[in-house]
XYZ file of C-alpha atoms in Angstrom:
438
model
C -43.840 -3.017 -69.794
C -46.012 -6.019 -68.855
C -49.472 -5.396 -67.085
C -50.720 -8.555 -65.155
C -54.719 -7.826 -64.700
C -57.175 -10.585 -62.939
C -60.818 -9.796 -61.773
C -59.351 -9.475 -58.199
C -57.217 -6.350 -58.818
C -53.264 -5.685 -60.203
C -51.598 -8.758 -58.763
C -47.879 -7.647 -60.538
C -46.223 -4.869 -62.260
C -43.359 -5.890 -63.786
C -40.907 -3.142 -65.921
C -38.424 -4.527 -67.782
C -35.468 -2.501 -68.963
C -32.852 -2.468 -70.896
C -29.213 -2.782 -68.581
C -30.930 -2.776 -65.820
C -28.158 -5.418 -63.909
C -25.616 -2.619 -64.241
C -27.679 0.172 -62.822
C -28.915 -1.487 -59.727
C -25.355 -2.785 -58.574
C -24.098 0.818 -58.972
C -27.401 2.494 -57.132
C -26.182 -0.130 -54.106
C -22.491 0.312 -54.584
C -23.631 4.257 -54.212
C -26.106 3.073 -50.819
C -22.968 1.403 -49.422
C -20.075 4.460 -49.741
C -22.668 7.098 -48.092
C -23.570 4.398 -45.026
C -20.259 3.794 -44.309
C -18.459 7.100 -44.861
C -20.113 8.950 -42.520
C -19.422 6.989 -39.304
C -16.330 6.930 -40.196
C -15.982 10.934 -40.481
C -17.626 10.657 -37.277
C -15.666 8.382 -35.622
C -12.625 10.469 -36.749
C -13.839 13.664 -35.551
C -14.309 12.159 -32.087
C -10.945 10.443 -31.603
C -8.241 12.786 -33.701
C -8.958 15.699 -31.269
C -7.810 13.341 -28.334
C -5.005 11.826 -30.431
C -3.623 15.250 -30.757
C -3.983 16.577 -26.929
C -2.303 13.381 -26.209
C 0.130 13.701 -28.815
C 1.251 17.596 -27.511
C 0.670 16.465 -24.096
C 3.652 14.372 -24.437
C 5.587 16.461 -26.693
C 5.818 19.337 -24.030
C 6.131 16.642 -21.176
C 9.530 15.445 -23.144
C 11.035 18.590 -24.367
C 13.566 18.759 -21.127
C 14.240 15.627 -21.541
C 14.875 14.568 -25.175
C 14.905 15.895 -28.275
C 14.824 13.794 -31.043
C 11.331 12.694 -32.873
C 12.889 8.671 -31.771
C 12.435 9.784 -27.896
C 8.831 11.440 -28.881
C 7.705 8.438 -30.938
C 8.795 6.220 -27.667
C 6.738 8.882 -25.404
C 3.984 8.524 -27.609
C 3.239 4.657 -27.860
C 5.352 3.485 -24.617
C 4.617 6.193 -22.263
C 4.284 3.921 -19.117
C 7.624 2.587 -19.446
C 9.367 5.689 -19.919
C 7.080 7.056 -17.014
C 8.550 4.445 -14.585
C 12.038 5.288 -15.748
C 11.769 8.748 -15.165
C 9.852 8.199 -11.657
C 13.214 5.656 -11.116
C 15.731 7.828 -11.783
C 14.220 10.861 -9.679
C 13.921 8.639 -7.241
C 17.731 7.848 -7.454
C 18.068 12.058 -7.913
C 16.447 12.451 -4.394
C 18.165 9.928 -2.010
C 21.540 11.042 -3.630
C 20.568 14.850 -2.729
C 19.331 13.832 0.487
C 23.074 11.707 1.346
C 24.991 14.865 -0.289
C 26.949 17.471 0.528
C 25.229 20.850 0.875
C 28.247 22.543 -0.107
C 27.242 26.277 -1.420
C 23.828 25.463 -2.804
C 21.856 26.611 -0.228
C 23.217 30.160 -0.474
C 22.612 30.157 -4.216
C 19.281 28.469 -4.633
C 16.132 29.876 -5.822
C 14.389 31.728 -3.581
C 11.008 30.645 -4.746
C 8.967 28.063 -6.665
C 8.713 30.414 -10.061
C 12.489 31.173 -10.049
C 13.159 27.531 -9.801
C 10.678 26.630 -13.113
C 12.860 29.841 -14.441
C 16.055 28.159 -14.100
C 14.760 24.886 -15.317
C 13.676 25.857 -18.071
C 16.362 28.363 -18.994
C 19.422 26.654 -18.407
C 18.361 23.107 -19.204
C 19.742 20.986 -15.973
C 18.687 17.411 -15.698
C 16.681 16.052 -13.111
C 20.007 14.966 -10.898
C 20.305 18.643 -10.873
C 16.610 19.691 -10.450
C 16.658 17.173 -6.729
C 19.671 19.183 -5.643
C 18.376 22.785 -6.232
C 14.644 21.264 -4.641
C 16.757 20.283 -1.445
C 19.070 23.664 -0.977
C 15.410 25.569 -1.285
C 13.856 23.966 0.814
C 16.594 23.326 3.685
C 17.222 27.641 2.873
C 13.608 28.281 3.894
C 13.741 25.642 6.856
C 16.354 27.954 8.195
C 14.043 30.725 7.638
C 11.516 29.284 9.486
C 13.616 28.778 12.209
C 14.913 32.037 12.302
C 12.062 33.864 12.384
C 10.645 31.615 15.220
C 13.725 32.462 17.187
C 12.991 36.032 16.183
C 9.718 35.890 17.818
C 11.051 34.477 20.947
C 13.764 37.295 21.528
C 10.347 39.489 20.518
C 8.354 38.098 23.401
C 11.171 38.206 25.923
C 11.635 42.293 25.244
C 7.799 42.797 25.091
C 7.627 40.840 28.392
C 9.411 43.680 29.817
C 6.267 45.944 29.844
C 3.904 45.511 32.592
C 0.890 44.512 31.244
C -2.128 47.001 30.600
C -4.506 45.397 33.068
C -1.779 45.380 35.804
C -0.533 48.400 34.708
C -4.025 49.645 34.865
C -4.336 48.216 38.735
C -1.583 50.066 40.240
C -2.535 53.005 38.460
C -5.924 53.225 40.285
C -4.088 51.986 43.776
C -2.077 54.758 43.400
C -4.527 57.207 42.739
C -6.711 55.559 45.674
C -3.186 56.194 48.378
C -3.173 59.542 47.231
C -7.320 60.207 47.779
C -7.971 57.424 50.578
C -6.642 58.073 54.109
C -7.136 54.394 54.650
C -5.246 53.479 51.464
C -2.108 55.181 53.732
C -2.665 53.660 57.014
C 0.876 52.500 58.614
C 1.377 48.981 57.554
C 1.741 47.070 60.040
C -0.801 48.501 62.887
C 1.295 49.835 65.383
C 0.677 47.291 67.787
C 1.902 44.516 65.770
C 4.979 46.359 65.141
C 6.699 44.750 67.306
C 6.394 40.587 65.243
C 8.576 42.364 62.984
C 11.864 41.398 64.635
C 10.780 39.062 67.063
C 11.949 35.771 66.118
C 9.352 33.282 67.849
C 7.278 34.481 65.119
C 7.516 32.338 61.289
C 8.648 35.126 58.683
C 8.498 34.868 55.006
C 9.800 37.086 52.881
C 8.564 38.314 49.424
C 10.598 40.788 47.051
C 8.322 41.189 44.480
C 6.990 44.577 42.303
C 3.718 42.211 41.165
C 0.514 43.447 43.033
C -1.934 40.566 42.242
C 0.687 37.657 42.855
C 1.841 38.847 46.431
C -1.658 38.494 47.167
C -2.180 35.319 45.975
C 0.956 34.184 47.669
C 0.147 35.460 51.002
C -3.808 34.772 51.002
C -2.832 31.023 50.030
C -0.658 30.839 53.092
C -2.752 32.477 55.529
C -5.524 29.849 54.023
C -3.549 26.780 54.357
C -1.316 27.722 57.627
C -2.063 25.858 60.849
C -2.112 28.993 63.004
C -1.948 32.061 60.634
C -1.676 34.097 63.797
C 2.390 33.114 63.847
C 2.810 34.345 60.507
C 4.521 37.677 59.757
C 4.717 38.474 55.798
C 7.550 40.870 55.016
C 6.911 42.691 51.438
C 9.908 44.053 49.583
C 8.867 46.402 46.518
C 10.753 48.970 44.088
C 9.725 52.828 44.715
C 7.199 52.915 41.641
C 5.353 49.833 43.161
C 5.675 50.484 46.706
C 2.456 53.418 47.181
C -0.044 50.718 44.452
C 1.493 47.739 46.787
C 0.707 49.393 50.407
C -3.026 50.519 49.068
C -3.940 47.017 47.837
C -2.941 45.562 51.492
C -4.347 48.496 53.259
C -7.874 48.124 52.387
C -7.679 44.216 51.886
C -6.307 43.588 55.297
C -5.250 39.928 56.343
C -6.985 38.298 59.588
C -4.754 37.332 61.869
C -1.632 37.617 60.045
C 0.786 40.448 59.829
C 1.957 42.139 56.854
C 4.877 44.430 56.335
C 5.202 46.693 52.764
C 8.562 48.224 52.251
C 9.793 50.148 49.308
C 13.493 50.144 48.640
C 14.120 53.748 48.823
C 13.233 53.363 52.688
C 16.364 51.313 53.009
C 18.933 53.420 55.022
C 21.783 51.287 52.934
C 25.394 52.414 53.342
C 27.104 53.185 50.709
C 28.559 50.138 49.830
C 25.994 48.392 49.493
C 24.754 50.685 47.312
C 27.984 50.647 44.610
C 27.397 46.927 45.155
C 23.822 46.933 43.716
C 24.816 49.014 40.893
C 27.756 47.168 39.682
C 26.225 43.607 40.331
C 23.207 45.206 37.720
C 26.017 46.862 35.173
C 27.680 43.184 35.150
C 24.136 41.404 34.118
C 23.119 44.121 31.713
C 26.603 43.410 30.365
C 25.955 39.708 30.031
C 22.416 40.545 29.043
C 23.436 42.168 25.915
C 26.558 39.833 24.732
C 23.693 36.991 25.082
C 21.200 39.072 22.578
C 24.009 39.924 19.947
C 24.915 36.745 19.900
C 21.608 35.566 18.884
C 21.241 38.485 16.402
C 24.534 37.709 14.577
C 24.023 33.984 14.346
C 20.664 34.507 13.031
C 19.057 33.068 15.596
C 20.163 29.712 15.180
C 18.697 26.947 16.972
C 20.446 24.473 19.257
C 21.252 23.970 23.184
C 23.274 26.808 23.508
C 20.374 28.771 22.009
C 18.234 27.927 24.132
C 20.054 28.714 26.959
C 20.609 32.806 25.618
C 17.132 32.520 25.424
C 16.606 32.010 29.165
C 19.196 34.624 29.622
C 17.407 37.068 28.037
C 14.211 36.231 30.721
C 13.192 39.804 32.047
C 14.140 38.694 35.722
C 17.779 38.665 34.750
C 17.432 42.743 34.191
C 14.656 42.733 37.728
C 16.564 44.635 40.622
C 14.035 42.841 42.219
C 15.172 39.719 41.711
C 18.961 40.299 42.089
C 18.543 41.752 45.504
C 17.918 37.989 46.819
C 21.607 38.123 47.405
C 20.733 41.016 49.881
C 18.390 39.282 51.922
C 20.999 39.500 55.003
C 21.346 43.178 54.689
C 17.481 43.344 54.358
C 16.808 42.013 57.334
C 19.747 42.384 59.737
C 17.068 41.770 62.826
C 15.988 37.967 61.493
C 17.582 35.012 61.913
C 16.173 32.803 59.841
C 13.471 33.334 56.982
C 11.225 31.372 54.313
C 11.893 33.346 51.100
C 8.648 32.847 48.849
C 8.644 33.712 45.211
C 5.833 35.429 44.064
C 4.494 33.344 41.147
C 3.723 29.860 43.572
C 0.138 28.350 45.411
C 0.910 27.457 49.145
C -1.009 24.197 49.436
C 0.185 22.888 53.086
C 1.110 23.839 56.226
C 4.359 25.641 56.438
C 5.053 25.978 59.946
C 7.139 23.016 59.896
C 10.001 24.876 58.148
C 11.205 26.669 60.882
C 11.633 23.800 62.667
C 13.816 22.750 60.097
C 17.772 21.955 61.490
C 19.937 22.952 58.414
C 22.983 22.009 60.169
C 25.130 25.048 59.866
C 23.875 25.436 56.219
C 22.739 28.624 54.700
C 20.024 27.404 52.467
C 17.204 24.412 52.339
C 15.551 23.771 49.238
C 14.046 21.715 46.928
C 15.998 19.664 44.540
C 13.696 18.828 41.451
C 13.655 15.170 41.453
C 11.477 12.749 42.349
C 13.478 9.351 42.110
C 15.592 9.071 45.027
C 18.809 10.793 46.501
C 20.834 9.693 43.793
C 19.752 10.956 40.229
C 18.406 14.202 38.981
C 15.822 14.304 36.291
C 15.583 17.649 36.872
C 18.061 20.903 35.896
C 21.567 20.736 36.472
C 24.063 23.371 36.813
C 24.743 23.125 33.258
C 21.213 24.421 32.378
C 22.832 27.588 34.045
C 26.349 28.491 33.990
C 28.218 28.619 31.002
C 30.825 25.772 31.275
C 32.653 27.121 28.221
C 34.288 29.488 30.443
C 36.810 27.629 31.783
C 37.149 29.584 35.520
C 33.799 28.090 35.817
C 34.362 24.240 34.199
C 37.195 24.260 36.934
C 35.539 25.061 39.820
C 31.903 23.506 39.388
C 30.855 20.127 37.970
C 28.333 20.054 35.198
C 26.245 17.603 36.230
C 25.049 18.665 40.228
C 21.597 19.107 40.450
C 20.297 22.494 40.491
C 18.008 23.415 43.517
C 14.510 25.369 42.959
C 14.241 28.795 43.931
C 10.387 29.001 44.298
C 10.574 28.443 48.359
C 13.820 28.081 50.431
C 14.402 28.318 53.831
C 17.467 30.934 55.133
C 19.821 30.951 57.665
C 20.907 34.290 57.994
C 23.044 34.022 60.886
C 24.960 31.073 58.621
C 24.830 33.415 55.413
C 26.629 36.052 57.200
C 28.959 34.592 59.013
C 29.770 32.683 55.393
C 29.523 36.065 53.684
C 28.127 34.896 50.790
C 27.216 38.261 49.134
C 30.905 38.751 49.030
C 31.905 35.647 47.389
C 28.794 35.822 44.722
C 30.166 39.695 43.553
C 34.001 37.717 43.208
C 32.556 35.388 40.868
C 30.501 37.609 39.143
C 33.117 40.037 38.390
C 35.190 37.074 37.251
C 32.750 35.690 35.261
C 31.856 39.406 33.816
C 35.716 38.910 32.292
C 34.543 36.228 29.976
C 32.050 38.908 28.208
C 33.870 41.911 27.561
């Protein structure tokens, strides 16, 4: 040891010692291991974890699809490529499915998304198979879907036969106020407009309706829009149940000017065949009624044009006495001559007086044909919309494509209509056409 002393202090310190060369490149050999070692450890810790959730990641991804470590090694450091491939060939596994042959797959498919990962994975299919079993489920719950929205049509059209509670509710209190309210029973017409009943200079219209609220709006909206409402002379048609609610309402909400007429059908003095008439022509559409709604109930509710059209035979008006006793209107009113039948769910808007005035040339009815582009097209219903023209009595008497008329308002000849008899002809056909349904 060497000791380097001036008068200004130690300047150097200098230890010499034997080997020291060897000592110091091992100390920095030592300095340069631990640097370096521990980023490394580091650096490992961070990126094996990843390496193996990508690693098992792909492992599970390929175990339907290969086997072999080859296939996993390929998955593993060419995953895009294989990724197109497989997007490729389930793309070619789709638009084959899709140009296919149903066949019996629907019936057999999986009912759900879970049984379909069940029999993926259990029985090993291959992704040809995997696009056909996709399609059958899903086209086997598209016809569920349709189904049950054909359900809840048929559901609506039986529910529709119930009179709603607020109506319901309405005639209820009418009722209650004929029985308590002397007023509520005064005679309907006045007795001195009695006489406008049968007297033909005066315009009649004609309502058979069992619908409180929309006779009134029918016959207020006339009165409101008629030239001179004091011509008009409203003749009300209603079943027994609705007559006493329907005679109260227009009892205390007389109409100025105009005359009004409520009639229940058990006031009818009918003979009695009119009466077996009536109750045959409503056995025959009950009969039709229900071959319409089993068909629909075995076919599970299928949906398509012919469909559609059950549907609209299963309306509630096809069961409504009231609405098959149009074909009555002669034996109604065997005073009148001619009449302007209203239906009870329109507006009047104009002046109807011009109706009567009306020359139908020996024709029974005038109405309006639903089209709006000339005399020579229909955009509008046709008569296939309404008769079945698989029955071959009626493809050989009726053509398919006439243009169906509106039965909303129409104008009646009576005096044509029975000297036609046309109540006579319509039971022939229907008891023909009731044939085609037993």
């Amino acid at each position: 040891m060497k000791f380097y002393i001036s008068t200004a202090g130690i300047k150097k310190v200098t230890i010499p010692n034997s080997g020291s060369g060897k000592g110091s490149s091992a100390a920095a050999n030592r300095r340069f291991s631990n640097r370096t070692l521990l980023p490394v450890v580091l650096l490992l810790a961070i990126c094996l974890p990843f390496l193996f959730v990508r690693i098992a990641f792909l492992v599970l991804e390929s175990a339907t699809l290969c086997s072999s470590l080859d296939c996993i090694g390929l998955r593993v450091f060419g995953g895009s490529d294989l990724s197109a491939k497989l997007r490729d060939e389930l793309t070619r596994a789709l638009v084959e499915a899709s140009q296919g042959e149903d066949g019996g797959r629907i019936e057999t498919s999986p009912a759900s998304f879970n049984q379909l990962v069940e029999d993926m994975t259990s029985n090993g299919h291959d992704i040809k198979a995997f696009a056909f079993k996709t399609k059958a489920m899903i086209l086997k719950m598209e016809r569920k879907v349709q189904s049950a929205r054909q359900r809840e049509s048929i559901y609506w059209h039986l529910a529709s036969h119930g009179v709603p509670k607020s109506v319901h509710c309405l005639c209820l209190k009418l009722a209650e106020e004929y029985a308590v309210n002397a007023m509520a029973r005064s005679r309907l017409p006045p007795p001195e407009s009695v006489s406008r009943l049968a007297d033909s200079s005066f315009h009649h219209l004609v309502l058979l309706t069992d619908n409180v609220l929309a006779a009134s709006v029918v016959i207020s909206s006339a009165v409101q829009s008629a030239a001179n409402p004091e011509k008009l002379v409203f003749h009300i048609v209603t079943d027994k149940k609705t007559y006493t609610p329907m005679h109260a309402w227009f009892a205390t909400n007389s109409i100025e000017s105009a005359v009004v007429e409520v009639k229940g059908l058990h006031q009818y003095d009918w003979s009695q065949e009119v009466n077996v008439g009536v109750k045959e022509m409503l056995e025959i559409h009950r009969l039709i009624w229900s071959h319409y709604y089993n068909n629909l109930k075995e076919d599970n509710f299928e949906f398509d044009g012919q469909h559609k059209r059950k549907l609209e035979a299963l309306s509630p008006s096809c069961l409504s006495l009231m609405n098959h006793l149009r074909i009555y209107i002669p034996e109604l009113f065997p005073d009148l001559d001619k009449i302007v039948f209203l239906d009870d769910d329109i507006v009047v808007q104009h002046d109807l007086s011009s109706l009567w005035e009306l020359d139908l040339n020996g024709k029974v009815v005038g109405a309006v044909v639903d089209s709006w582009c000339g005399s020579n097209c229909c955009p509008g219903r046709k008569l296939k919309d309404y008769l079945n023209f698989s029955n071959p009595l009626i493809s050989s008497n009726f053509h398919h494509d006439h243009c169906a008329w509106l039965y909303g308002m129409n104008v009646f000849d009576l005096k044509a209509w029975r000297r036609s008899n046309i109540t006579k002809a319509y039971h022939r056909w229907l008891e023909l056409v009731s044939k085609f349904f037993i």
